[in-house]
PDB file of C-alpha atoms in Angstrom:
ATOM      1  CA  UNK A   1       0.000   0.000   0.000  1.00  0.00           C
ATOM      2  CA  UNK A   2       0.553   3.655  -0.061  1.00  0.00           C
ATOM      3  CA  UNK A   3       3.500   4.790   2.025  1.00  0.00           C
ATOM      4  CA  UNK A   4       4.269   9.011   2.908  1.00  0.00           C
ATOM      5  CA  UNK A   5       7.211   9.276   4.284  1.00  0.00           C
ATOM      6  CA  UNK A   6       7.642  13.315   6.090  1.00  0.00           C
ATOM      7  CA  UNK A   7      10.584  14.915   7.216  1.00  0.00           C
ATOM      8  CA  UNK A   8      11.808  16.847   9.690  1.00  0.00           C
ATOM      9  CA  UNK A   9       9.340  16.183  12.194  1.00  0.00           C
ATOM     10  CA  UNK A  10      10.260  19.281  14.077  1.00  0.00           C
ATOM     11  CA  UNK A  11      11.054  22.576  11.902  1.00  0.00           C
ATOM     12  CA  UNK A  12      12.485  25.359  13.968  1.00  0.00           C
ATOM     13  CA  UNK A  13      13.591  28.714  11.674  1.00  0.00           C
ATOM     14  CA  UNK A  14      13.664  32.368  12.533  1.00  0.00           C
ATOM     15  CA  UNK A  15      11.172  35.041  11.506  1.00  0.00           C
ATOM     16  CA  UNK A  16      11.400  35.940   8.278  1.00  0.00           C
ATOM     17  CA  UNK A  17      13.361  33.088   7.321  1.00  0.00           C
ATOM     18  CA  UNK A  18      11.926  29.893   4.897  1.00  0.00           C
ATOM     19  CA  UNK A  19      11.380  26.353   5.688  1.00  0.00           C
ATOM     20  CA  UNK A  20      11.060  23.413   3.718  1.00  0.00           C
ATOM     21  CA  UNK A  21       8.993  20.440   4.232  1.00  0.00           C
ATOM     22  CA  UNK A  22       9.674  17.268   2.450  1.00  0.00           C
ATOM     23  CA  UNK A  23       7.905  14.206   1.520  1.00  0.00           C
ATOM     24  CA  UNK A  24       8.244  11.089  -0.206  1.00  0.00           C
ATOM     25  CA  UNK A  25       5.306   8.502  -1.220  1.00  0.00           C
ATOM     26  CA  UNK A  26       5.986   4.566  -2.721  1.00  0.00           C
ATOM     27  CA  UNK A  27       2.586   4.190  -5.312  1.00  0.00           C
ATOM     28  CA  UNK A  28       3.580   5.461  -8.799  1.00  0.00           C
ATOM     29  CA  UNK A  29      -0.146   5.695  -9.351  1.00  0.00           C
ATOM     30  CA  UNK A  30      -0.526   8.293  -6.951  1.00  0.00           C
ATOM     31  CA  UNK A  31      -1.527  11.648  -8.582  1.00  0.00           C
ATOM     32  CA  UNK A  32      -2.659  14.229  -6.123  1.00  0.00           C
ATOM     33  CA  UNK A  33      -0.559  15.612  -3.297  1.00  0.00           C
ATOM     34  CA  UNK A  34      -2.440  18.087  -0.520  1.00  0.00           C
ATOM     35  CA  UNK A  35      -0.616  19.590   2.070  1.00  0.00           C
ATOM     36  CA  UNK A  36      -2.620  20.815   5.376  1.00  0.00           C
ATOM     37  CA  UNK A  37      -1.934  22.825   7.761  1.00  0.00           C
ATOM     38  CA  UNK A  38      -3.130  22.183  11.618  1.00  0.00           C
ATOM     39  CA  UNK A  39      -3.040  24.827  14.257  1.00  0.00           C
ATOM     40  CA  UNK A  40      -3.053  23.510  17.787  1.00  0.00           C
ATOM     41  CA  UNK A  41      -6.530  22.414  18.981  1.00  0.00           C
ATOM     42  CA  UNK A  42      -7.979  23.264  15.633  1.00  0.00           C
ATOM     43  CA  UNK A  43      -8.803  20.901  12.749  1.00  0.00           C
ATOM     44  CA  UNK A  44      -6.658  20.692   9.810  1.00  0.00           C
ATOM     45  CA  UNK A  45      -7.435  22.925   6.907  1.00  0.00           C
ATOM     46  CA  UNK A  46      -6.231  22.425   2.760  1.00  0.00           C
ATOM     47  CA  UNK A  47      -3.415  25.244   2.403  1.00  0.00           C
ATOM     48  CA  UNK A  48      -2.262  23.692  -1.016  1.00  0.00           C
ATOM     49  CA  UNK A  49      -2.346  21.181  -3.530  1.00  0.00           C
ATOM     50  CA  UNK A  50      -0.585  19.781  -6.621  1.00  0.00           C
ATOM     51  CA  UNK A  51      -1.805  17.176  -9.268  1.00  0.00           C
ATOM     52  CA  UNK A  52       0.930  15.095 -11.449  1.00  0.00           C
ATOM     53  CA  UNK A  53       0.753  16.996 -14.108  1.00  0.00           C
ATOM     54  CA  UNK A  54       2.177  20.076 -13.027  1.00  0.00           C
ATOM     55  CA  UNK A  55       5.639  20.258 -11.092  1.00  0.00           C
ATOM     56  CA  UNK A  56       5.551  23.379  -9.503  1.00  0.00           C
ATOM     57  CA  UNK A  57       2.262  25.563  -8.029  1.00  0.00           C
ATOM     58  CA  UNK A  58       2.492  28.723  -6.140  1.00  0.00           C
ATOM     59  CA  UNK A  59       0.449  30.656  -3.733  1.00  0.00           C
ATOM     60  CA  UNK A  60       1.511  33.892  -1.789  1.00  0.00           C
ATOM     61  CA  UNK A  61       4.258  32.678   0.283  1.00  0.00           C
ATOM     62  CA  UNK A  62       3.710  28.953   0.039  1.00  0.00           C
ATOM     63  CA  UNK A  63       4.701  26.468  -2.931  1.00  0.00           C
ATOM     64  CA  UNK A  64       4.926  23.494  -3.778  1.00  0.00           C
ATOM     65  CA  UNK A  65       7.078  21.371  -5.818  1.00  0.00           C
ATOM     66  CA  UNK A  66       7.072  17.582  -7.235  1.00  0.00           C
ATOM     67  CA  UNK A  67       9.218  15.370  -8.850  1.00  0.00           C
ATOM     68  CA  UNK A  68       7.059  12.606 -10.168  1.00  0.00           C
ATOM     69  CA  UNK A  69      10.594  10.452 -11.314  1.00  0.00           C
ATOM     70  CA  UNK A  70      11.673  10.375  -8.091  1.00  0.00           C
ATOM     71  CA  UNK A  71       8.417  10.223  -5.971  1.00  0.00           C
ATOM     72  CA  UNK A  72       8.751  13.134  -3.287  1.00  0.00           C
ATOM     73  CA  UNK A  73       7.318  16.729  -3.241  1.00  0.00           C
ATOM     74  CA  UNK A  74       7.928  19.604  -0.805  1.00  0.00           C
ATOM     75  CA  UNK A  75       6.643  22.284   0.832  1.00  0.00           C
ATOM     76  CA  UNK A  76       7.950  25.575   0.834  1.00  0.00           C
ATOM     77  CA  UNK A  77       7.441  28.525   2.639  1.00  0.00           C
ATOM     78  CA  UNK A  78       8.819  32.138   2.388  1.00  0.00           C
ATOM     79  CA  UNK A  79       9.005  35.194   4.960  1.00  0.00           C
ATOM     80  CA  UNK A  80       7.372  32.859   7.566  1.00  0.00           C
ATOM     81  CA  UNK A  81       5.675  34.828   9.839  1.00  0.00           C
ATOM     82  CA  UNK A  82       4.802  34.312  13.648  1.00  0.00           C
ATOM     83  CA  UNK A  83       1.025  32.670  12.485  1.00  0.00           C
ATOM     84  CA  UNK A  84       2.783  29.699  10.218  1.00  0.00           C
ATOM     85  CA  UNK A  85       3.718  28.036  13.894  1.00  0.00           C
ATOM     86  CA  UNK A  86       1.237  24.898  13.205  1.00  0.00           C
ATOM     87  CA  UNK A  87       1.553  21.017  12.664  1.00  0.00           C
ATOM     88  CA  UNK A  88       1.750  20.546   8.493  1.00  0.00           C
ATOM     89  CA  UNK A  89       0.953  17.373   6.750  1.00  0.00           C
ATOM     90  CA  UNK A  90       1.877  16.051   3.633  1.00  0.00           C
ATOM     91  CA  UNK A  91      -0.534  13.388   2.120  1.00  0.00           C
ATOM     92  CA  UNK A  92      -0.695  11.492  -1.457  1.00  0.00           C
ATOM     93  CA  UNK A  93      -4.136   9.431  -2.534  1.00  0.00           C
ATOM     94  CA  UNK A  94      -4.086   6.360  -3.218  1.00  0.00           C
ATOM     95  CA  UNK A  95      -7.930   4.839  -4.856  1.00  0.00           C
ATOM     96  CA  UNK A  96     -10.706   6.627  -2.800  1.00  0.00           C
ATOM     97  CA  UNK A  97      -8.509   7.477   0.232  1.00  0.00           C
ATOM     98  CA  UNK A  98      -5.529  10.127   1.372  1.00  0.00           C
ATOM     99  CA  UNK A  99      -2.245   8.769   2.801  1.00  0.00           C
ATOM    100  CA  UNK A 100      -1.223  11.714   5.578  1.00  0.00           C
ATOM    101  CA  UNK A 101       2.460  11.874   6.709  1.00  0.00           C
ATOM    102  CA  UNK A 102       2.849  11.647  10.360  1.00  0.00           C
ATOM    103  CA  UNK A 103       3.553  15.718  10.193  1.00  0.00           C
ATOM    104  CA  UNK A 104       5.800  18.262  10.529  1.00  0.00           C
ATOM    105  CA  UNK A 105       6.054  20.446  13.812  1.00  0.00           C
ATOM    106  CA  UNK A 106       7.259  24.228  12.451  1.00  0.00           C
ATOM    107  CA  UNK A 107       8.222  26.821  14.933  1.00  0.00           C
ATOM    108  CA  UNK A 108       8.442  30.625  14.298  1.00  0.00           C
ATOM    109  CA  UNK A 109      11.327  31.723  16.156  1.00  0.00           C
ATOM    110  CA  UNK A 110      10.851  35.402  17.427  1.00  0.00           C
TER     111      UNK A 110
ATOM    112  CA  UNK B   1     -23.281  26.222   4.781  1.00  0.00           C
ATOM    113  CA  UNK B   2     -22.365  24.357   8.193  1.00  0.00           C
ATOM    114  CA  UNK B   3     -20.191  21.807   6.133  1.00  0.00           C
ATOM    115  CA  UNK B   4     -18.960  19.332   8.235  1.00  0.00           C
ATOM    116  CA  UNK B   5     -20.198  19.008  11.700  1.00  0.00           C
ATOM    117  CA  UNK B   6     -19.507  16.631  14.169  1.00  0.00           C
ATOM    118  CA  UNK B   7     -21.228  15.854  18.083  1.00  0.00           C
ATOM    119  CA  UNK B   8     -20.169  15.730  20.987  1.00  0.00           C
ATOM    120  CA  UNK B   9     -16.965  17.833  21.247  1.00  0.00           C
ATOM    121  CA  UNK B  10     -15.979  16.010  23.901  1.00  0.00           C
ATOM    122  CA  UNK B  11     -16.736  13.079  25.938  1.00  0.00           C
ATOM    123  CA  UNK B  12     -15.315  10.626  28.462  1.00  0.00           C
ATOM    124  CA  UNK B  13     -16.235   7.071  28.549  1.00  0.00           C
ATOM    125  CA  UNK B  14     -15.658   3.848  31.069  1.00  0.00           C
ATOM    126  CA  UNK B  15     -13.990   0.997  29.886  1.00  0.00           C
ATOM    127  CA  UNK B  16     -16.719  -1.299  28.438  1.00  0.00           C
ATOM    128  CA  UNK B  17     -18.991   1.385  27.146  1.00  0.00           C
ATOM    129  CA  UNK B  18     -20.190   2.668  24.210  1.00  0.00           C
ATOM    130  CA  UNK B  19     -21.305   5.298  22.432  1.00  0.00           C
ATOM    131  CA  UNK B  20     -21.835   6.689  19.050  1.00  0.00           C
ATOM    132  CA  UNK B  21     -19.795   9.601  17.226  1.00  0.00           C
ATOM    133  CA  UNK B  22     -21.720  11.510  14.641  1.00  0.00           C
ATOM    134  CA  UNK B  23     -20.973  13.353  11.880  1.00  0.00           C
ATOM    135  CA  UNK B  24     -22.900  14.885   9.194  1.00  0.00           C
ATOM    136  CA  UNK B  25     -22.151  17.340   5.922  1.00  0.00           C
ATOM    137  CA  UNK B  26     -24.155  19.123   3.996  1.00  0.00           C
ATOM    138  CA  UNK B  27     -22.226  19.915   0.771  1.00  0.00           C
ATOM    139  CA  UNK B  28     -23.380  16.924  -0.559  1.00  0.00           C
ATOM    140  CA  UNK B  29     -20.153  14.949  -0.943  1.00  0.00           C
ATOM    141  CA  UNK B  30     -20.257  10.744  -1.530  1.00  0.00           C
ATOM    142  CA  UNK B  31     -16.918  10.481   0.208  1.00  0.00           C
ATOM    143  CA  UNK B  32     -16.829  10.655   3.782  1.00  0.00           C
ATOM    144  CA  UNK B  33     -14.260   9.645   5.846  1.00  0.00           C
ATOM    145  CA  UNK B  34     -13.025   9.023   9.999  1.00  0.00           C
ATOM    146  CA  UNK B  35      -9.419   9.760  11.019  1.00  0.00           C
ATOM    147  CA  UNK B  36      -8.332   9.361  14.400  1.00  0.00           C
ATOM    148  CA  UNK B  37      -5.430  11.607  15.951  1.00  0.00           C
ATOM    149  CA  UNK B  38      -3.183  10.546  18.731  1.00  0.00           C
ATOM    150  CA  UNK B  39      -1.482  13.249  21.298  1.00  0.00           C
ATOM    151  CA  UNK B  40       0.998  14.680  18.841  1.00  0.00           C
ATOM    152  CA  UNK B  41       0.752  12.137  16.167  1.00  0.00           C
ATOM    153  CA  UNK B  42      -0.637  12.296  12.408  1.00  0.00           C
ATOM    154  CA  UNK B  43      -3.826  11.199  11.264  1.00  0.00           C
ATOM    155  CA  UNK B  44      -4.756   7.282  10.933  1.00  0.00           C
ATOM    156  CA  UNK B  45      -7.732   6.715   8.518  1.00  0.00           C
ATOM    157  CA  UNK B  46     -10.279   3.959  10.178  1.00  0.00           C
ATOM    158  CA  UNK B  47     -13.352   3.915   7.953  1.00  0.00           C
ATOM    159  CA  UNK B  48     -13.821   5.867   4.667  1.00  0.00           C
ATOM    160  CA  UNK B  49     -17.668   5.732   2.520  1.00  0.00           C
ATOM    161  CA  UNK B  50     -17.904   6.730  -1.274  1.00  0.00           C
ATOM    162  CA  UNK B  51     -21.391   6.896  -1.027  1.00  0.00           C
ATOM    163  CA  UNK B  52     -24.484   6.001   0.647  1.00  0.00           C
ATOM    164  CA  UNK B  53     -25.087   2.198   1.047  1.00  0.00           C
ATOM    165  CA  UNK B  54     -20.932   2.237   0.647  1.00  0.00           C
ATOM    166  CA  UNK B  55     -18.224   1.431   3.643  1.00  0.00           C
ATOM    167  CA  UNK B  56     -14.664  -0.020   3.632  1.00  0.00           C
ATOM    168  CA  UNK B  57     -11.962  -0.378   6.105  1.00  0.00           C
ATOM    169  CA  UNK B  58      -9.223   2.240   6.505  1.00  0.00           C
ATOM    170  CA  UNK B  59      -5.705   1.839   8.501  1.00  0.00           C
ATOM    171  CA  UNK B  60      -6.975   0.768  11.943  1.00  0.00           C
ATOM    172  CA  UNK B  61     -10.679   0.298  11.864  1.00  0.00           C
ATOM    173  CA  UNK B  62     -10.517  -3.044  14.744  1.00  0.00           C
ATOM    174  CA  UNK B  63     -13.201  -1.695  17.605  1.00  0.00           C
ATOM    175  CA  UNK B  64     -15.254   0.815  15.134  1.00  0.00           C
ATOM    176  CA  UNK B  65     -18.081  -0.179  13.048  1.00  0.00           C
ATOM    177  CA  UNK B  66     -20.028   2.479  10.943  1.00  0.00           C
ATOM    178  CA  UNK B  67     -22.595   2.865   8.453  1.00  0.00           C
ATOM    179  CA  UNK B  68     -23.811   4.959   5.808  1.00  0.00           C
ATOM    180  CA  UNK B  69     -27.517   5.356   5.327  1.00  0.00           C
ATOM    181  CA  UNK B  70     -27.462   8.652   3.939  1.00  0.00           C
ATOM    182  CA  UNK B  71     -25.485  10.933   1.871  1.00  0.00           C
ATOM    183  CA  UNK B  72     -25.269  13.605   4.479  1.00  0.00           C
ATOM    184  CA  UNK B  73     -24.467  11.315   7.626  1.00  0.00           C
ATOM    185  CA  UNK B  74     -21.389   8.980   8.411  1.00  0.00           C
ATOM    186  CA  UNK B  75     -21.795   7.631  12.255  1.00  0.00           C
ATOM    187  CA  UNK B  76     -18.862   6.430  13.725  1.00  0.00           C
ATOM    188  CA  UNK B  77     -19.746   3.263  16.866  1.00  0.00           C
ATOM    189  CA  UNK B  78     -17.498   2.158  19.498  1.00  0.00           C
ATOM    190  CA  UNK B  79     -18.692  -0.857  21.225  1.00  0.00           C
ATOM    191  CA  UNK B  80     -16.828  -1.888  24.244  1.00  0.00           C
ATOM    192  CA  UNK B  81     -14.367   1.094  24.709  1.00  0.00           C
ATOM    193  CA  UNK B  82     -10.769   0.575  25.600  1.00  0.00           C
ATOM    194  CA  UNK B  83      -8.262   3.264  26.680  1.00  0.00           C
ATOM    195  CA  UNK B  84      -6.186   2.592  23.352  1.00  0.00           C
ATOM    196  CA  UNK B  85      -9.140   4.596  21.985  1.00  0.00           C
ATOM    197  CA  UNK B  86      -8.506   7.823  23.713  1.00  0.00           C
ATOM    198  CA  UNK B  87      -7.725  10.022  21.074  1.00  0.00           C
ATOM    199  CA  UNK B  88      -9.351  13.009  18.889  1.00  0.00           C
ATOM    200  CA  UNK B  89     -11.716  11.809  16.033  1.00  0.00           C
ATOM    201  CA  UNK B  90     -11.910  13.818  12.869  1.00  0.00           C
ATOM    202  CA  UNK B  91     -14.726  13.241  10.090  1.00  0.00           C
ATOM    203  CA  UNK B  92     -13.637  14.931   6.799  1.00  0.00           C
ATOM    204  CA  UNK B  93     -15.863  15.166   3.685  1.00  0.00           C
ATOM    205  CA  UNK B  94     -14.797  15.390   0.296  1.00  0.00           C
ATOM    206  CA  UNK B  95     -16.254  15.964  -3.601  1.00  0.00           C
ATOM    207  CA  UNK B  96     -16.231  13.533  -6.237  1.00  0.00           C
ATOM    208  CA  UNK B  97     -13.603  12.837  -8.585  1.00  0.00           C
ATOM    209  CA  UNK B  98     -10.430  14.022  -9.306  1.00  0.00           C
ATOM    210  CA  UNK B  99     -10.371  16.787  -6.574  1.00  0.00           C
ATOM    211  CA  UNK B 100      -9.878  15.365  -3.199  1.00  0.00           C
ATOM    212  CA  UNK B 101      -9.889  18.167  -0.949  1.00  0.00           C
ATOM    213  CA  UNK B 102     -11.280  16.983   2.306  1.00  0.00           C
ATOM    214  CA  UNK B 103     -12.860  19.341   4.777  1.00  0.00           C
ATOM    215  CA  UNK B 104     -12.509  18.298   8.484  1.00  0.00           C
ATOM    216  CA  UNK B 105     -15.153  18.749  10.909  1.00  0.00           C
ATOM    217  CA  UNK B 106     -14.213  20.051  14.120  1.00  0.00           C
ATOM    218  CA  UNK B 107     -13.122  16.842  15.802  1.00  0.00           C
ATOM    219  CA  UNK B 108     -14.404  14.777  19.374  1.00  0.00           C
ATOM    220  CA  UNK B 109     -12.242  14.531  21.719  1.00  0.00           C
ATOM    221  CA  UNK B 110     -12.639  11.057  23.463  1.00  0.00           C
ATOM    222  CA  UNK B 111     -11.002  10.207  27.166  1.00  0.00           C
ATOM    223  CA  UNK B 112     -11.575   6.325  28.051  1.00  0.00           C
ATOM    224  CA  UNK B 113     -10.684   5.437  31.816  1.00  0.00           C
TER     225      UNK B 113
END
C-alpha cells in the first residue's frame, strides 16, 4: 500500500526566514498531493495542492514542488511569519482514500 | 453552509462502554471519511464511505463499526471502549472525482478510563 514518508518532524527557523517540508510517497499511481496545515486544537485545513501533471504551483508565500521520477514533493514557505507556527501534513491518494504523513512540527522563532 | 459538523466535542467514557460519534455534511459529498489523531501524532484513517449504502476499512478500523444510510451522515460506533481509543476523532468530507480536498469537521475529543 501507499506509504508518505515526512521529514523533519520538528522545523524550527527564525522570523522571516523559509522552511522546507519534504515528503516522499511509494505508489507510482498516486496523482494528487495536498498539504494541510493544523493549528493547535484546531482541525486541519487544505493550504495547497498539486496534481501530477504540473511540477511546480504557487500561492503567496507557500509552494509546492514535485518530482514525479523520483516520488517526493515539498513544501515551501517564504518570509514565515509568527502565524505559520502549526503542525503541516503532507498526504498522497491512493484509490478513494488520502495517505497523511505523520507531520511536521514548524516553529516561528521570534 | 455548516459543512462538516460533528457531536459531541468532547466526551469521556468507562472501559466497556459505548457510544456513538456523529458526523454529518451538507455539501453533498459521496466520500466521507473518519481519522483518528493521537497526542501529537498524524492522522490514521479507520473507515472511509464513497457513497451512501458504501463502507470499507481504513488503517486501523478493529473496535469501530459504521454505516452509511445517507449521503449527508457517516456515524462512527465504538462498542466496548478501551483506553487505546482515547484520542481526537476527525470526520472529513470530500467531492467527487479528481479533486480530493477533504474538509474536516471540528473533531471529538474522546477520554476512556
Amino acid at each position: 500500500g501507499e506509504n508518505v514518508e515526512q521529514h523533519p518532524s520538528t522545523l524550527s527557523v527564525q522570523e522571516g526566514d523559509s522552511a522546507v517540508i519534504k515528503c516522499t510517497y511509494s505508489d507510482s499511481a498516486s496523482n494528487y498531493f495536498p498539504w494541510y496545515k493544523q493549528e493547535l486544537g484546531k482541525r486541519p485545513q487544505l493550504i495547497i495542492d498539486i496534481r501530477s501533471n504540473v511540477g511546480e504551483k504557487k500561492d503567496q508565500r507557500i509552494a509546492v514542488t514535485l518530482n514525479k521520477t523520483a516520488k517526493h514533493f515539498s513544501l515551501h514557505i517564504t518570509e514565515t511569519q509568527p502565524e505559520d507556527s502549526a503542525v503541516y501534513f503532507c498526504a498522497a491518494n491512493r484509490d478513494d482514500k488520502i495517505i497523511f504523513g505523520k507531520g511536521t512540527r514548524l516553529h516561528i522563532l521570534p | 453552509n455548516a459543512g462538516v459538523t460533528q457531536t459531541p466535542k468532547f466526551r469521556i467514557l468507562k472501559i466497556g462502554q459505548s457510544m456513538t460519534l456523529q458526523c454529518t455534511q451538507d455539501m453533498n459529498h459521496n466520500y466521507m471519511y473518519w481519522y483518528r489523531q493521537d497526542p501529537g501524532m498524524g492522522l490514521k484513517l479507520i473507515y472511509y464511505s464513497v457513497g451512501a449504502g458504501i463502507t470499507d476499512k481504513g488503517e486501523v478500523p478493529n473496535g469501530y463499526n459504521v454505516s452509511r444510510s445517507t449521503t449527508e451522515d457517516f456515524p462512527l460506533r465504538l462498542e466496548l471502549a478501551a483506553p487505546s481509543q482515547t484520542s481526537v476523532y476527525f470526520c472529513a468530507s470530500s467531492g467527487d472525482g479528481y479533486s480530493y480536498e477533504q474538509y474536516f469537521g471540528p473533531g471529538t475529543r474522546l477520554t476512556v478510563t
